[in-house]
Amino acid sequence: MRTVRSVAELRATLSSARRDGLTIGLVPTMGALHRGHLALIGRAREQCDCVVVSLFVNPSQFNERADLERYPRDEQRDAELAAAAGADVLFAPPVQEVYPRGFATTVEVAGVSEHLEGAARGAEHFHGVATVVTKLLCMAMPDVAYFGQKDAQQLVVIRRLAQDLNLPVRIEALATVREPDGLALSSRNALLTPAERARALALPAALAAARALAATGERSAQALLDGAYEAMRPFGVRPEYVALVEPDTFEPVDALADDALLVLAARVGEVRLIDNAMLSPALSQRPDATPIPSQRLEGEAIATCSA
Ligand code: AMP
């Protein structure tokens, strides 16, 4: 695996692969890699000839300075994990490479950026995400870019911008990877104390409670949300929000008529966590939110990336 730090080096590294018609997969990350990230890299490895992992803690999407400052960083460890998972190129640019002096353009996705995470963190959060993802897509020009369903609202923002800006990329989503006890893997889990780690189980407990209610035939959004809220109480965790939304737009729904996404955010100590689960009106509930079955690309890999 080769580590590159400038856009020029990235383009030069990928140019022969592109010329030879090889497929390029991009996995954008902010580092502190865990099995969730590695699943995205593994899927890219299966589907693409050349796998690029980006490692960039994007300052413009952090609404709290303290969150940005304490965000876990360990490039050497991340490089080893990315290489072992099959990455060909690690793109780890410094901040000034992504936001050089004079940088003045922001990508704003209206509507979906404004509720829930957008309301809780400020719309600038998703503007920061949309801008950096657009830039990464323009820098690497991948055929496929891989994202986690764990950040469900971010995924909707990214699908929207790729479609609206006619970006020639397929956006592929992967199901949330969890610890055996149900906690969704997150780089921020490393910041939890052992006692907070135990209380963080409030989030999967809330999702499980809502899923269990839906499985008994409960269709009222309010009743499902109340069930989720109540399930968090024994952990001493109050959600910042719990909502039932239409999966493609994040508009709130009143009743579980079609598949809907239960999304929630909660602070456990100083650490803010999010999670979600797809609820289905069909009586048996799916074990996890797995929205888009993955497809193989046409003209599967025979040649390999020489990066
Ligand atoms: P981050 O480094 O937090 O920006 O995440 C990089 C990518 O990994 C995003 O597309 C996330 O949605 C995805 N991701 C984060 N946590 C998980 C998880 N537990 N399972 C699957 N994907 C994840």
Short mmCIF file of C-alpha atoms and ligand atoms in Angstrom, two decimals:
data_model
loop_
_atom_site.label_atom_id
_atom_site.label_comp_id
_atom_site.label_asym_id
_atom_site.label_seq_id
_atom_site.Cartn_x
_atom_site.Cartn_y
_atom_site.Cartn_z
CA MET A 1 0.00 0.00 0.00
CA ARG A 2 1.26 3.41 -0.92
CA THR A 3 0.56 6.52 1.20
CA VAL A 4 0.07 9.77 -0.72
CA ARG A 5 -0.53 13.23 0.70
CA SER A 6 -1.25 15.51 -2.25
CA VAL A 7 -4.00 15.52 -4.86
CA ALA A 8 -1.32 15.57 -7.60
CA GLU A 9 0.30 12.40 -6.18
CA LEU A 10 -3.09 10.72 -5.83
CA ARG A 11 -3.98 11.47 -9.47
CA ALA A 12 -0.56 10.34 -10.70
CA THR A 13 -0.88 7.12 -8.70
CA LEU A 14 -4.31 6.36 -10.14
CA SER A 15 -3.65 7.49 -13.71
CA SER A 16 -2.32 4.17 -15.05
CA ALA A 17 -5.18 2.23 -13.42
CA ARG A 18 -7.66 4.62 -15.02
CA ARG A 19 -5.93 4.43 -18.41
CA ASP A 20 -6.07 0.62 -18.25
CA GLY A 21 -9.80 0.76 -17.59
CA LEU A 22 -9.46 -0.63 -14.05
CA THR A 23 -12.22 0.14 -11.56
CA ILE A 24 -11.41 2.40 -8.63
CA GLY A 25 -13.16 2.18 -5.25
CA LEU A 26 -12.94 4.94 -2.63
CA VAL A 27 -13.55 4.50 1.10
CA PRO A 28 -13.64 7.90 2.83
CA THR A 29 -12.76 7.77 6.55
CA MET A 30 -11.66 10.01 9.37
CA GLY A 31 -9.35 7.29 10.69
CA ALA A 32 -9.33 5.48 14.04
CA LEU A 33 -10.25 2.52 11.87
CA HIS A 34 -12.43 -0.24 13.29
CA ARG A 35 -14.20 -3.29 11.86
CA GLY A 36 -16.91 -1.06 10.35
CA HIS A 37 -14.35 0.75 8.21
CA LEU A 38 -12.61 -2.55 7.43
CA ALA A 39 -15.89 -4.01 6.14
CA LEU A 40 -16.14 -1.07 3.70
CA ILE A 41 -12.54 -1.60 2.57
CA GLY A 42 -13.17 -5.35 2.24
CA ARG A 43 -16.24 -4.74 0.06
CA ALA A 44 -14.27 -2.30 -2.11
CA ARG A 45 -11.52 -4.94 -2.42
CA GLU A 46 -14.06 -7.52 -3.61
CA GLN A 47 -15.62 -5.21 -6.16
CA CYS A 48 -12.86 -2.94 -7.48
CA ASP A 49 -9.40 -3.35 -8.99
CA CYS A 50 -7.90 -0.45 -7.11
CA VAL A 51 -8.89 0.51 -3.55
CA VAL A 52 -8.24 3.99 -2.19
CA VAL A 53 -8.84 4.74 1.49
CA SER A 54 -8.87 8.39 2.47
CA LEU A 55 -7.87 9.39 5.97
CA PHE A 56 -8.82 12.96 6.78
CA VAL A 57 -10.29 14.39 9.97
CA ASN A 58 -12.38 17.09 8.33
CA PRO A 59 -12.41 20.18 10.55
CA SER A 60 -15.35 21.78 8.73
CA GLN A 61 -17.81 19.10 9.86
CA PHE A 62 -17.04 19.42 13.58
CA ASN A 63 -19.41 21.77 15.35
CA GLU A 64 -17.54 21.41 18.66
CA ARG A 65 -13.88 22.31 18.91
CA ALA A 66 -13.38 19.86 21.80
CA ASP A 67 -14.79 17.01 19.71
CA LEU A 68 -12.31 17.81 16.89
CA GLU A 69 -9.40 18.08 19.32
CA ARG A 70 -10.06 14.81 21.11
CA TYR A 71 -10.93 12.85 17.95
CA PRO A 72 -8.67 9.75 18.09
CA ARG A 73 -5.75 9.83 15.58
CA ASP A 74 -3.13 7.16 14.88
CA GLU A 75 -2.06 7.15 11.25
CA GLN A 76 0.46 4.34 11.57
CA ARG A 77 -2.08 1.95 13.07
CA ASP A 78 -4.68 3.00 10.47
CA ALA A 79 -2.20 2.44 7.63
CA GLU A 80 -1.44 -1.09 8.87
CA LEU A 81 -5.13 -1.95 9.20
CA ALA A 82 -6.06 -0.46 5.81
CA ALA A 83 -3.22 -2.36 4.10
CA ALA A 84 -4.22 -5.64 5.77
CA ALA A 85 -7.84 -5.11 4.66
CA GLY A 86 -6.70 -4.74 1.05
CA ALA A 87 -6.21 -1.01 0.39
CA ASP A 88 -3.81 -0.13 -2.44
CA VAL A 89 -3.55 3.59 -1.70
CA LEU A 90 -3.91 5.56 1.54
CA PHE A 91 -4.71 9.20 0.80
CA ALA A 92 -3.85 11.15 3.97
CA PRO A 93 -3.69 14.84 3.05
CA PRO A 94 -2.86 17.66 5.46
CA VAL A 95 -5.64 20.20 6.10
CA GLN A 96 -4.06 22.84 3.82
CA GLU A 97 -4.09 20.40 0.87
CA VAL A 98 -7.87 20.06 1.19
CA TYR A 99 -8.59 23.66 2.21
CA PRO A 100 -5.83 25.80 0.71
CA ARG A 101 -5.66 29.53 1.33
CA GLY A 102 -8.52 31.25 -0.48
CA PHE A 103 -10.84 28.22 -0.36
CA ALA A 104 -14.37 29.64 -0.71
CA THR A 105 -16.80 26.98 -1.98
CA THR A 106 -19.35 25.06 0.09
CA VAL A 107 -21.68 22.29 -1.05
CA GLU A 108 -25.05 22.56 0.68
CA VAL A 109 -27.72 19.89 0.32
CA ALA A 110 -31.00 21.57 1.26
CA GLY A 111 -33.78 19.81 3.17
CA VAL A 112 -32.21 16.64 4.51
CA SER A 113 -29.25 18.56 6.00
CA GLU A 114 -31.53 20.56 8.23
CA HIS A 115 -33.31 18.09 10.54
CA LEU A 116 -32.14 15.77 13.30
CA GLU A 117 -28.32 15.59 13.07
CA GLY A 118 -28.44 18.84 11.09
CA ALA A 119 -30.57 20.52 13.77
CA ALA A 120 -28.60 19.04 16.67
CA ARG A 121 -25.13 19.82 15.29
CA GLY A 122 -26.03 22.82 13.11
CA ALA A 123 -26.53 22.72 9.33
CA GLU A 124 -22.80 23.49 8.91
CA HIS A 125 -22.09 19.90 9.93
CA PHE A 126 -23.65 18.44 6.78
CA HIS A 127 -22.34 21.31 4.66
CA GLY A 128 -18.87 20.29 5.88
CA VAL A 129 -19.57 16.63 5.09
CA ALA A 130 -21.06 17.40 1.66
CA THR A 131 -18.17 19.68 0.74
CA VAL A 132 -15.41 17.27 1.75
CA VAL A 133 -17.11 14.23 0.17
CA THR A 134 -17.63 16.15 -3.09
CA LYS A 135 -13.97 17.14 -3.01
CA LEU A 136 -12.78 13.58 -2.29
CA LEU A 137 -14.93 12.26 -5.16
CA CYS A 138 -13.43 14.88 -7.49
CA MET A 139 -9.90 14.14 -6.29
CA ALA A 140 -10.03 10.34 -6.65
CA MET A 141 -12.76 10.08 -9.32
CA PRO A 142 -13.76 6.58 -8.15
CA ASP A 143 -16.24 4.31 -9.93
CA VAL A 144 -17.73 3.35 -6.56
CA ALA A 145 -17.61 5.06 -3.15
CA TYR A 146 -18.43 3.12 0.02
CA PHE A 147 -20.28 4.46 3.07
CA GLY A 148 -21.84 3.01 6.22
CA GLN A 149 -25.55 2.86 7.00
CA LYS A 150 -24.50 3.73 10.57
CA ASP A 151 -24.43 7.40 9.45
CA ALA A 152 -27.80 7.07 7.73
CA GLN A 153 -28.56 10.77 7.32
CA GLN A 154 -25.07 11.43 5.97
CA LEU A 155 -25.68 8.68 3.43
CA VAL A 156 -28.88 10.40 2.24
CA VAL A 157 -26.98 13.71 1.94
CA ILE A 158 -24.25 12.01 -0.12
CA ARG A 159 -26.66 10.16 -2.41
CA ARG A 160 -28.49 13.45 -3.01
CA LEU A 161 -25.36 15.43 -3.86
CA ALA A 162 -24.00 12.70 -6.16
CA GLN A 163 -27.30 12.64 -8.03
CA ASP A 164 -27.82 16.41 -8.10
CA LEU A 165 -24.27 17.15 -9.27
CA ASN A 166 -24.31 14.30 -11.84
CA LEU A 167 -21.19 12.81 -10.31
CA PRO A 168 -20.23 9.67 -12.23
CA VAL A 169 -19.94 7.46 -9.16
CA ARG A 170 -22.00 4.67 -7.66
CA ILE A 171 -22.68 5.13 -3.94
CA GLU A 172 -22.68 1.82 -2.10
CA ALA A 173 -23.96 1.45 1.47
CA LEU A 174 -23.01 -1.26 3.96
CA ALA A 175 -24.89 -2.43 7.03
CA THR A 176 -23.74 -1.25 10.46
CA VAL A 177 -21.07 -3.45 12.03
CA ARG A 178 -21.71 -4.01 15.74
CA GLU A 179 -20.00 -5.35 18.85
CA PRO A 180 -21.36 -8.72 19.99
CA ASP A 181 -23.53 -6.89 22.59
CA GLY A 182 -25.11 -4.71 19.90
CA LEU A 183 -23.20 -1.43 20.27
CA ALA A 184 -22.50 0.03 16.83
CA LEU A 185 -18.78 0.37 16.21
CA SER A 186 -17.69 3.99 16.21
CA SER A 187 -14.32 5.70 16.45
CA ARG A 188 -15.75 7.64 19.40
CA ASN A 189 -16.36 4.42 21.40
CA ALA A 190 -12.64 4.52 22.26
CA LEU A 191 -13.36 7.66 24.30
CA LEU A 192 -15.92 5.95 26.58
CA THR A 193 -14.91 4.98 30.14
CA PRO A 194 -15.82 1.39 31.09
CA ALA A 195 -18.91 2.66 32.95
CA GLU A 196 -19.98 4.78 29.96
CA ARG A 197 -19.35 1.84 27.62
CA ALA A 198 -21.94 -0.13 29.64
CA ARG A 199 -24.42 2.78 29.54
CA ALA A 200 -23.95 3.14 25.77
CA LEU A 201 -25.96 -0.06 25.41
CA ALA A 202 -28.96 2.24 25.86
CA LEU A 203 -28.79 2.90 22.11
CA PRO A 204 -29.07 -0.67 20.80
CA ALA A 205 -31.60 -1.36 23.59
CA ALA A 206 -33.80 1.45 22.28
CA LEU A 207 -33.61 0.11 18.72
CA ALA A 208 -34.38 -3.42 19.92
CA ALA A 209 -37.40 -2.19 21.93
CA ALA A 210 -38.86 -0.36 18.94
CA ARG A 211 -38.22 -3.34 16.70
CA ALA A 212 -39.92 -5.66 19.20
CA LEU A 213 -42.95 -3.35 19.36
CA ALA A 214 -43.17 -3.18 15.56
CA ALA A 215 -42.99 -6.98 15.45
CA THR A 216 -46.09 -7.16 17.67
CA GLY A 217 -47.97 -5.00 15.17
CA GLU A 218 -47.51 -1.54 16.71
CA ARG A 219 -47.75 1.03 13.90
CA SER A 220 -48.00 4.35 15.74
CA ALA A 221 -44.76 6.32 15.45
CA GLN A 222 -45.39 7.89 18.86
CA ALA A 223 -45.79 4.49 20.53
CA LEU A 224 -42.62 3.18 18.86
CA LEU A 225 -40.68 6.27 19.92
CA ASP A 226 -42.03 6.03 23.47
CA GLY A 227 -40.90 2.39 23.59
CA ALA A 228 -37.41 3.37 22.44
CA TYR A 229 -37.26 6.24 24.93
CA GLU A 230 -38.38 4.03 27.84
CA ALA A 231 -35.79 1.37 26.99
CA MET A 232 -33.01 3.95 27.49
CA ARG A 233 -34.17 5.04 30.92
CA PRO A 234 -32.62 2.16 32.95
CA PHE A 235 -29.21 3.08 31.50
CA GLY A 236 -29.53 6.65 32.73
CA VAL A 237 -29.23 7.91 29.15
CA ARG A 238 -31.58 10.52 27.70
CA PRO A 239 -31.69 10.70 23.92
CA GLU A 240 -30.95 13.99 22.20
CA TYR A 241 -33.54 12.88 19.67
CA VAL A 242 -35.39 9.72 18.68
CA ALA A 243 -37.35 9.89 15.42
CA LEU A 244 -39.06 7.69 12.88
CA VAL A 245 -38.29 8.90 9.36
CA GLU A 246 -38.79 8.05 5.73
CA PRO A 247 -35.45 6.40 4.78
CA ASP A 248 -34.77 8.32 1.54
CA THR A 249 -35.68 11.83 2.68
CA PHE A 250 -35.48 11.77 6.49
CA GLU A 251 -38.94 13.37 6.65
CA PRO A 252 -40.72 12.29 9.86
CA VAL A 253 -43.53 9.75 9.54
CA ASP A 254 -46.57 9.37 11.86
CA ALA A 255 -47.10 5.69 11.32
CA LEU A 256 -45.19 2.63 10.21
CA ALA A 257 -46.98 2.13 6.90
CA ASP A 258 -43.85 1.34 4.87
CA ASP A 259 -40.30 0.60 5.98
CA ALA A 260 -39.12 3.49 8.13
CA LEU A 261 -35.86 4.28 9.86
CA LEU A 262 -35.70 4.73 13.61
CA VAL A 263 -32.82 7.13 14.23
CA LEU A 264 -31.44 8.34 17.51
CA ALA A 265 -28.63 10.30 19.10
CA ALA A 266 -27.55 10.41 22.73
CA ARG A 267 -24.70 11.73 24.76
CA VAL A 268 -23.06 9.25 27.09
CA GLY A 269 -20.78 11.32 29.31
CA GLU A 270 -18.95 13.62 26.92
CA VAL A 271 -19.32 11.28 23.95
CA ARG A 272 -22.11 11.76 21.43
CA LEU A 273 -23.30 8.55 19.77
CA ILE A 274 -25.80 7.88 16.98
CA ASP A 275 -27.49 4.73 15.74
CA ASN A 276 -30.43 3.62 13.62
CA ALA A 277 -32.48 0.60 12.60
CA MET A 278 -34.91 -0.06 9.79
CA LEU A 279 -38.39 -0.94 11.04
CA SER A 280 -40.69 -2.84 8.78
CA PRO A 281 -44.49 -3.06 8.98
CA ALA A 282 -44.17 -6.74 8.02
CA LEU A 283 -44.53 -8.70 11.23
CA SER A 284 -41.07 -10.29 11.24
CA GLN A 285 -38.37 -7.64 11.68
CA ARG A 286 -35.10 -7.77 9.85
CA PRO A 287 -32.10 -8.27 12.15
CA ASP A 288 -30.42 -5.03 11.06
CA ALA A 289 -30.71 -2.11 8.69
CA THR A 290 -29.34 -3.48 5.44
CA PRO A 291 -30.72 -1.16 2.82
CA ILE A 292 -28.91 -1.84 -0.40
CA PRO A 293 -27.79 -5.29 -1.44
CA SER A 294 -24.38 -4.98 -2.98
CA GLN A 295 -23.86 -5.68 -6.64
CA ARG A 296 -20.74 -6.70 -8.47
CA LEU A 297 -19.46 -4.28 -11.02
CA GLU A 298 -19.71 -5.15 -14.68
CA GLY A 299 -16.48 -6.59 -16.08
CA GLU A 300 -15.16 -7.98 -12.84
CA ALA A 301 -11.55 -7.53 -11.76
CA ILE A 302 -8.97 -9.54 -13.65
CA ALA A 303 -6.15 -7.03 -13.77
CA THR A 304 -4.83 -5.51 -10.55
CA CYS A 305 -3.99 -2.01 -9.49
CA SER A 306 -0.28 -1.24 -9.77
CA ALA A 307 -0.39 1.59 -7.21
P1 AMP B 1 -15.92 7.99 9.86
O1 AMP B 1 -14.47 7.60 9.92
O2 AMP B 1 -16.60 7.95 11.18
O3 AMP B 1 -16.16 9.26 9.08
O4 AMP B 1 -16.62 6.84 9.02
C1 AMP B 1 -16.16 6.49 7.74
C2 AMP B 1 -17.17 5.58 7.11
O5 AMP B 1 -17.32 4.40 7.90
C3 AMP B 1 -18.57 6.23 7.01
O6 AMP B 1 -19.13 5.89 5.75
C4 AMP B 1 -19.30 5.58 8.15
O7 AMP B 1 -20.70 5.52 7.95
C5 AMP B 1 -18.70 4.19 8.15
N1 AMP B 1 -18.90 3.54 9.44
C6 AMP B 1 -18.70 4.08 10.66
N2 AMP B 1 -19.06 3.21 11.63
C7 AMP B 1 -19.52 2.09 11.00
C8 AMP B 1 -20.02 0.84 11.44
N3 AMP B 1 -20.15 0.55 12.73
N4 AMP B 1 -20.40 -0.07 10.51
C9 AMP B 1 -20.26 0.22 9.18
N5 AMP B 1 -19.77 1.38 8.70
C10 AMP B 1 -19.40 2.31 9.59
#
